[in-house]
XYZ file of N, CA, C and O in Angstrom:
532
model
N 0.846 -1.178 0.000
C 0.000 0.000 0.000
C 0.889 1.239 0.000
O 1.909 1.258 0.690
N 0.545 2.221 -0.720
C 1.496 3.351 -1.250
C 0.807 4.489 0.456
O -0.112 4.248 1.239
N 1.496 5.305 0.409
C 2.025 6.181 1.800
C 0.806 7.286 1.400
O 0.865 7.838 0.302
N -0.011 7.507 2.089
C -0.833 8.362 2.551
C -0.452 9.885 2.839
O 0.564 9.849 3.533
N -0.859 11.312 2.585
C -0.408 12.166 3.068
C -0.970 12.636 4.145
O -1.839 11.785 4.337
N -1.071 13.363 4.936
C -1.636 14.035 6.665
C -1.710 15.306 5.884
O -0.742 15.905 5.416
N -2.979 15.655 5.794
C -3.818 17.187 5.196
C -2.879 18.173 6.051
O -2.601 18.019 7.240
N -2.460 19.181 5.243
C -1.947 20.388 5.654
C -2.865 21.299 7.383
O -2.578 21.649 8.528
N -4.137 21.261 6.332
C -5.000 21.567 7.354
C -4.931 21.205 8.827
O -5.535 22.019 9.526
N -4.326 20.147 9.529
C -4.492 19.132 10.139
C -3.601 18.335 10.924
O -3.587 17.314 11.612
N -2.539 19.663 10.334
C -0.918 19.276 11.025
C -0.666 20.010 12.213
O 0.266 19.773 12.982
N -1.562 20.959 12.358
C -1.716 21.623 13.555
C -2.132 20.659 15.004
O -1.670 20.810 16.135
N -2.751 20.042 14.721
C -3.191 18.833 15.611
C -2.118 18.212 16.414
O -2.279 17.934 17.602
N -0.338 17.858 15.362
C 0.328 17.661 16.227
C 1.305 18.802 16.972
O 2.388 18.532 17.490
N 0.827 19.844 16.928
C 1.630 20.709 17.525
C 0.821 21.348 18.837
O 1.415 22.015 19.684
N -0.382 21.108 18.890
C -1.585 20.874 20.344
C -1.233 19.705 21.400
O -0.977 18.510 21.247
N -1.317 20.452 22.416
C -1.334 18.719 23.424
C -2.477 17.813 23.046
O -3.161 17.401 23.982
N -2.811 17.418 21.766
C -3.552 16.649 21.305
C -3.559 14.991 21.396
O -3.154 14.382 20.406
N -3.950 14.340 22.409
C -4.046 12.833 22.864
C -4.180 11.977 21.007
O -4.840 12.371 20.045
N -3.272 10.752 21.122
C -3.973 9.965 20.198
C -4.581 9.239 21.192
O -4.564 9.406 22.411
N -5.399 7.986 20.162
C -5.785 6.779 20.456
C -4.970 5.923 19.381
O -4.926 6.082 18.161
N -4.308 4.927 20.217
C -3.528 4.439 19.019
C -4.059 2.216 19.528
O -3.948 1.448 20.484
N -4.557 2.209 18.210
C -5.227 0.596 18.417
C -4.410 -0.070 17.714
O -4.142 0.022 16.516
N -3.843 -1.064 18.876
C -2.830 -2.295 18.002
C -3.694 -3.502 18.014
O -4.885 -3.524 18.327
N -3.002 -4.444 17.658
C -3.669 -6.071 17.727
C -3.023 -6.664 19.013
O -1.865 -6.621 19.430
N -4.257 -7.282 19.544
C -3.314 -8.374 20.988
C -2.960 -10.053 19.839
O -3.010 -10.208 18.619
N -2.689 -10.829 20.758
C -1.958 -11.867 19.839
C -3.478 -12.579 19.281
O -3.636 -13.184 18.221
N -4.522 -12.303 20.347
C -6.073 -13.346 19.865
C -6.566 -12.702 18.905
O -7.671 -13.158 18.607
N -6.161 -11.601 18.100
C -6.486 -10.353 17.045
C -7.454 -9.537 17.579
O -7.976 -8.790 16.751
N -8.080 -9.403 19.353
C -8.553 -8.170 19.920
C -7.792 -7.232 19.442
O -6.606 -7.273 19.114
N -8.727 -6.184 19.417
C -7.939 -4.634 19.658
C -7.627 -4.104 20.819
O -8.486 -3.968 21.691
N -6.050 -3.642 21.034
C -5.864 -3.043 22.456
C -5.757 -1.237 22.091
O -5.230 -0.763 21.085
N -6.340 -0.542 23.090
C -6.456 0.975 22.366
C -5.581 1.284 23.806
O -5.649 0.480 24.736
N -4.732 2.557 23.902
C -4.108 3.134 24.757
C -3.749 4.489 24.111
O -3.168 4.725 23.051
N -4.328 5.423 25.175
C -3.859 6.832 25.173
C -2.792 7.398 24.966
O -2.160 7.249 26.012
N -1.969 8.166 24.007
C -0.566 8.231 23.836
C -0.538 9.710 23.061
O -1.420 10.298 22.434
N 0.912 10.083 23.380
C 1.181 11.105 22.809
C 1.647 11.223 21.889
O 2.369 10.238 21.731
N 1.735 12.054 20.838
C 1.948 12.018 19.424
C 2.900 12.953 18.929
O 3.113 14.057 19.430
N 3.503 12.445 17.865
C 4.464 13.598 17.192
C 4.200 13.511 15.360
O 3.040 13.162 15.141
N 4.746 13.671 14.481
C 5.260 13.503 13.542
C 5.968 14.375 12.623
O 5.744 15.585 12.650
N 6.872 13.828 11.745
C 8.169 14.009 11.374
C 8.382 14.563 9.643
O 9.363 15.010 9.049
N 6.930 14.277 9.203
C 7.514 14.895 7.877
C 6.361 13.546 7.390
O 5.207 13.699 6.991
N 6.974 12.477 7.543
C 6.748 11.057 6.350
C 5.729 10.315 7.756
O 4.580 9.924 7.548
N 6.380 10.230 9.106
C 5.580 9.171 10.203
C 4.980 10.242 11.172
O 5.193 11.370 11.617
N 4.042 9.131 11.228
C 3.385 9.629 12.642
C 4.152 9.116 14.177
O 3.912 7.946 14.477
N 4.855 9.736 14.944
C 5.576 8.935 15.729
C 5.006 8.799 17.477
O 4.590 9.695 18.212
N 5.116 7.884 17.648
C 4.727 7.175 19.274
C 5.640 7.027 20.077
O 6.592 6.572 19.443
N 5.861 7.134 20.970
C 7.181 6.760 22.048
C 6.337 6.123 23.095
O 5.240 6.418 23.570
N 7.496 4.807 23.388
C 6.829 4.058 24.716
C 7.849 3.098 25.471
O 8.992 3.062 25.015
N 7.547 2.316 26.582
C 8.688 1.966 27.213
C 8.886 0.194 26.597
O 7.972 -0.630 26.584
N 9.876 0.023 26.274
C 10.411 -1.195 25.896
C 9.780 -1.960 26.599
O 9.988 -1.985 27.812
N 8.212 -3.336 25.591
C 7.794 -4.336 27.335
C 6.538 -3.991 27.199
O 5.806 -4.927 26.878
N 5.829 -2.550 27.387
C 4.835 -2.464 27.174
C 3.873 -3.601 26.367
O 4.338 -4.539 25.720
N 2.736 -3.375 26.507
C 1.487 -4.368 25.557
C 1.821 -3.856 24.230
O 2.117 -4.577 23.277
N 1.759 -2.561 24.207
C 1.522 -1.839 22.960
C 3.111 -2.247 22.043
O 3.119 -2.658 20.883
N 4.092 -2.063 22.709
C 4.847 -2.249 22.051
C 4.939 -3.955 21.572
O 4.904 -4.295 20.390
N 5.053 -4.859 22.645
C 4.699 -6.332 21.901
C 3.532 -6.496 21.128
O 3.320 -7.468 20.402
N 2.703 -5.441 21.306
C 1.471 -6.040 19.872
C 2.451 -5.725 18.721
O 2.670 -6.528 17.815
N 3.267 -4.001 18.846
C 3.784 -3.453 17.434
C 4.894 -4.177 16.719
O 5.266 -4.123 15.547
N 5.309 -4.858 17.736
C 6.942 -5.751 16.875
C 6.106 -7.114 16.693
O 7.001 -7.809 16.213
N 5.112 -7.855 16.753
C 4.716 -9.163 16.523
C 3.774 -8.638 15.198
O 3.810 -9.354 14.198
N 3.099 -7.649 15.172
C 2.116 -7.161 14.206
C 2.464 -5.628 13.970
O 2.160 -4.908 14.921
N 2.864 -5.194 13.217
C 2.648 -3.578 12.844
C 1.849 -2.941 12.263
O 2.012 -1.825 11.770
N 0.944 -3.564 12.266
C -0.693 -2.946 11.860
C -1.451 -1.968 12.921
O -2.113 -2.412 13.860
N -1.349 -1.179 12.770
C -2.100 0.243 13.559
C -2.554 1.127 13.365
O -2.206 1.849 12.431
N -3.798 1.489 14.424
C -4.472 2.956 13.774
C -4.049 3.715 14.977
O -3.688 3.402 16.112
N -4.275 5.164 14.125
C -4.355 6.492 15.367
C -5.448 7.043 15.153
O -5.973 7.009 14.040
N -5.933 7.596 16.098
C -6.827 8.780 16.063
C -6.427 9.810 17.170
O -6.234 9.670 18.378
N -6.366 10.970 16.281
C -5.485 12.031 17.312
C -7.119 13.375 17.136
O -7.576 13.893 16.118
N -7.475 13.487 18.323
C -8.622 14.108 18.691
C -8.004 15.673 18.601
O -6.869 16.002 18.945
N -8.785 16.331 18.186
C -8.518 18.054 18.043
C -8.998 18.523 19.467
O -10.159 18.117 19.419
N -8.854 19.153 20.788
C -8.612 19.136 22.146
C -9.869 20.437 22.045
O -10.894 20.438 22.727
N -9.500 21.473 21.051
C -10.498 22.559 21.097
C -11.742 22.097 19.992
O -12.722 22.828 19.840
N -11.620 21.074 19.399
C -13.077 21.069 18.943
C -12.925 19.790 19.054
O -11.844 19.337 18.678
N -14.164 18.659 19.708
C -13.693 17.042 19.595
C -14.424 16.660 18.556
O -14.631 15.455 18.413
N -15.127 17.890 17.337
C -15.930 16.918 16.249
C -14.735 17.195 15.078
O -14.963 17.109 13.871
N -13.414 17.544 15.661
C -12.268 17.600 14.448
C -11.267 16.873 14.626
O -10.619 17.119 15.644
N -10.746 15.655 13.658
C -10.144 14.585 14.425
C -9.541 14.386 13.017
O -9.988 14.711 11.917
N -8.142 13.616 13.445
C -7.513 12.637 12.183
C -7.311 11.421 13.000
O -6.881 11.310 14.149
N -7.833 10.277 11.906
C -7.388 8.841 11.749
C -6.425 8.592 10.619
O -6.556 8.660 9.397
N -5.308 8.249 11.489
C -4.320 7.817 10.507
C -4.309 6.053 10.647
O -4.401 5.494 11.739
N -4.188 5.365 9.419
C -4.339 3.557 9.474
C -2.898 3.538 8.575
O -2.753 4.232 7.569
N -1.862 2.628 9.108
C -0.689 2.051 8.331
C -0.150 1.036 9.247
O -0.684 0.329 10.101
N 1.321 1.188 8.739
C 2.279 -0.052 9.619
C 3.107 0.731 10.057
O 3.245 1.931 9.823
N 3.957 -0.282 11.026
C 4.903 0.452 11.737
C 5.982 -0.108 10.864
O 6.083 -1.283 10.510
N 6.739 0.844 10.575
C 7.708 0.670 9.489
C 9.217 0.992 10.347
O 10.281 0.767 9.769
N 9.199 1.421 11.471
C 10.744 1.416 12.165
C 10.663 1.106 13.893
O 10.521 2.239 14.350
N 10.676 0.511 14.613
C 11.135 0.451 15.783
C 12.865 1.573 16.092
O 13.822 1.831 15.362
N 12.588 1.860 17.202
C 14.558 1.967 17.246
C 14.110 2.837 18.425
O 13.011 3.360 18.610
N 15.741 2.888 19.538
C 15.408 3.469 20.504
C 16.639 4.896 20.218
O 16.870 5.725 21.098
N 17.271 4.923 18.897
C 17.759 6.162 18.736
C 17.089 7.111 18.891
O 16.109 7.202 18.152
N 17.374 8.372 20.065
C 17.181 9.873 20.544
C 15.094 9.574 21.077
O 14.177 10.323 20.742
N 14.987 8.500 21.791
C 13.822 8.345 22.273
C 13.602 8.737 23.649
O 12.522 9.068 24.136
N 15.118 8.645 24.434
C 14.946 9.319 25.628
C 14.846 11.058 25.843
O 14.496 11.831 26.735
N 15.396 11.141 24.408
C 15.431 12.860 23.959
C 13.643 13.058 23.626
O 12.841 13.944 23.920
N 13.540 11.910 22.963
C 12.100 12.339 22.502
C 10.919 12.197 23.495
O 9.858 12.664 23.080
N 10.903 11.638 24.728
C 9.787 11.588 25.783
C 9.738 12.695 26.239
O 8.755 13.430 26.335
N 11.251 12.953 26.679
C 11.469 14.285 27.248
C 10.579 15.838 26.244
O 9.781 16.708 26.591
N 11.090 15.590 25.286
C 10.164 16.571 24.352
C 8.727 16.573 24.409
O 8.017 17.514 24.763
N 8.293 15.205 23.952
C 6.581 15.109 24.088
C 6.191 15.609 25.617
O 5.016 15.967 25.699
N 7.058 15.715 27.014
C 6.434 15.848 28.021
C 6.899 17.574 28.185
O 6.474 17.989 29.263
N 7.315 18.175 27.750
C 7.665 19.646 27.156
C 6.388 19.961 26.603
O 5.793 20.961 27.008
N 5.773 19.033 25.497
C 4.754 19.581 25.093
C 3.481 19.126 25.547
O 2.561 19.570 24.860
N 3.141 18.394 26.470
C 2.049 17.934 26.910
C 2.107 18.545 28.500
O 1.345 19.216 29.196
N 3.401 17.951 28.666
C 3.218 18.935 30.472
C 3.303 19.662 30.817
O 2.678 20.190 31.736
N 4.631 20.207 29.848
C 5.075 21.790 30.473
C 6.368 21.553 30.964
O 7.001 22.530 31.366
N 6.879 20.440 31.007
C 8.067 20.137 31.727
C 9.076 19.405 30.703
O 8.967 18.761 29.659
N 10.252 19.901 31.660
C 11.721 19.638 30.692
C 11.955 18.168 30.388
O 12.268 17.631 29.326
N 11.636 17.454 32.058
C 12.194 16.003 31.773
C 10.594 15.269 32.500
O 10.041 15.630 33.539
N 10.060 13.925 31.333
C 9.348 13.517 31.642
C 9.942 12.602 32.786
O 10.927 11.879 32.934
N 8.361 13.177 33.842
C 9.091 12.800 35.474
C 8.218 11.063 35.656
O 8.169 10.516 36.757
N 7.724 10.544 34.631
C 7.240 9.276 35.005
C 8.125 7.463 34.493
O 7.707 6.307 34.436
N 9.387 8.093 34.240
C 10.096 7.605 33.922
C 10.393 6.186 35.214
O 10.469 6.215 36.443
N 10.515 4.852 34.016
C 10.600 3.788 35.814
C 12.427 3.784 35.676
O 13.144 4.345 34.847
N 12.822 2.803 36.995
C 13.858 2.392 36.780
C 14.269 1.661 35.590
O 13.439 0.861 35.158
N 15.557 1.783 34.866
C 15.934 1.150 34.068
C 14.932 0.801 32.757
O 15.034 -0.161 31.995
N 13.822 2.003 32.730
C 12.967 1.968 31.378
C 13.850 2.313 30.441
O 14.795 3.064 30.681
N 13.529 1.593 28.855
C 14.198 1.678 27.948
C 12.910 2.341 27.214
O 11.806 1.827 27.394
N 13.079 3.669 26.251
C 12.499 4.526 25.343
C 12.495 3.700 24.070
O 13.494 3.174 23.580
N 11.458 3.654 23.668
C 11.321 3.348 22.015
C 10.600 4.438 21.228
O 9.636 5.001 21.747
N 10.843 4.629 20.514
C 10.053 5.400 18.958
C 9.633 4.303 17.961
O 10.335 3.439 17.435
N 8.093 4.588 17.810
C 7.813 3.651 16.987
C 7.409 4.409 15.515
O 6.239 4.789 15.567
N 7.879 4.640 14.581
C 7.025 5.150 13.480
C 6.226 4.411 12.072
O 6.451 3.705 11.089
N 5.401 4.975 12.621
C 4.105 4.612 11.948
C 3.900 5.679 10.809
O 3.617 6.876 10.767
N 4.211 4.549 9.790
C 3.770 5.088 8.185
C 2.330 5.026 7.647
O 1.752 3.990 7.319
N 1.891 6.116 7.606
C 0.266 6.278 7.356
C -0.094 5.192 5.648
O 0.774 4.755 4.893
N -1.350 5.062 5.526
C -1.791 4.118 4.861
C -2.811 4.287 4.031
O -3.032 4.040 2.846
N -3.730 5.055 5.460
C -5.026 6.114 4.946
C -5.411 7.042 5.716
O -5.513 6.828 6.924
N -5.608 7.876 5.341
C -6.080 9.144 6.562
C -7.613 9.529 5.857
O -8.085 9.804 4.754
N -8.088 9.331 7.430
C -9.253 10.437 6.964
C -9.215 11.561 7.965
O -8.951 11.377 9.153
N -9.510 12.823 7.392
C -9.617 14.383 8.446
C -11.452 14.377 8.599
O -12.139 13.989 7.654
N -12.080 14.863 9.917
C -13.207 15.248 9.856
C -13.258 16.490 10.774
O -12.721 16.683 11.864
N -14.040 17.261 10.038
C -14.034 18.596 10.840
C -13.353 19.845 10.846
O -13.641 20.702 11.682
């Protein structure tokens, strides 16, 4: 499946403390949905999470995923992005929590960090987008 673009309109969304919903597959092919913060880069939509997580063993056994990143000042304006996860890697992910919690908290260093958590970036190459609103 050829790469989807994220509407101009709509890129504003990731520059809002705007929550996704990001739905992976569990191994029985349920859907697991978890609240997450969002970035993206140009080409991915990107996720950061701790090495171990559910979310992350659904994403390395299956990389099939959706987002839906809710617009915070209007909730009838939303993007669903549907693709795969096309990179795992934990290059500049401890840089990057720290950032997403800059932009969601207000703070320099995300303070929910466990012992000996390992940062991942997962990016997710869009597939299909739809914008509403």
């Amino acid at each position: 499946m050829s790469t989807a673009e994220i509407p101009n309109e709509y890129l504003d969304l990731f520059e809002k403390r705007a929550f996704g919903h990001l739905a992976t597959l569990m191994p029985d092919g349920s859907p697991q949905v978890t609240p997450v913060w969002v970035d993206y880069d140009g080409t991915y939509v990107l996720v950061n999470s701790a090495l171990g997580r559910q979310k992350d063993r659904n994403m390395r056994r299956d990389g099939r995923a959706a987002l839906e990143i809710l617009d915070p000042d209007n909730p009838y304006r939303y993007l669903l992005v549907r693709g795969r996860v096309a990179e795992i890697t934990q290059a500049d992910a401890d840089a990057g929590i720290d950032g997403l919690a800059q932009k969601y908290l207000g703070l320099d260093v995300y303070p929910h960090r466990g012992p000996g958590e390992v940062r991942v970036w997962y990016k997710i190459e869009p597939e299909h987008v739809h914008a509403q609103g």
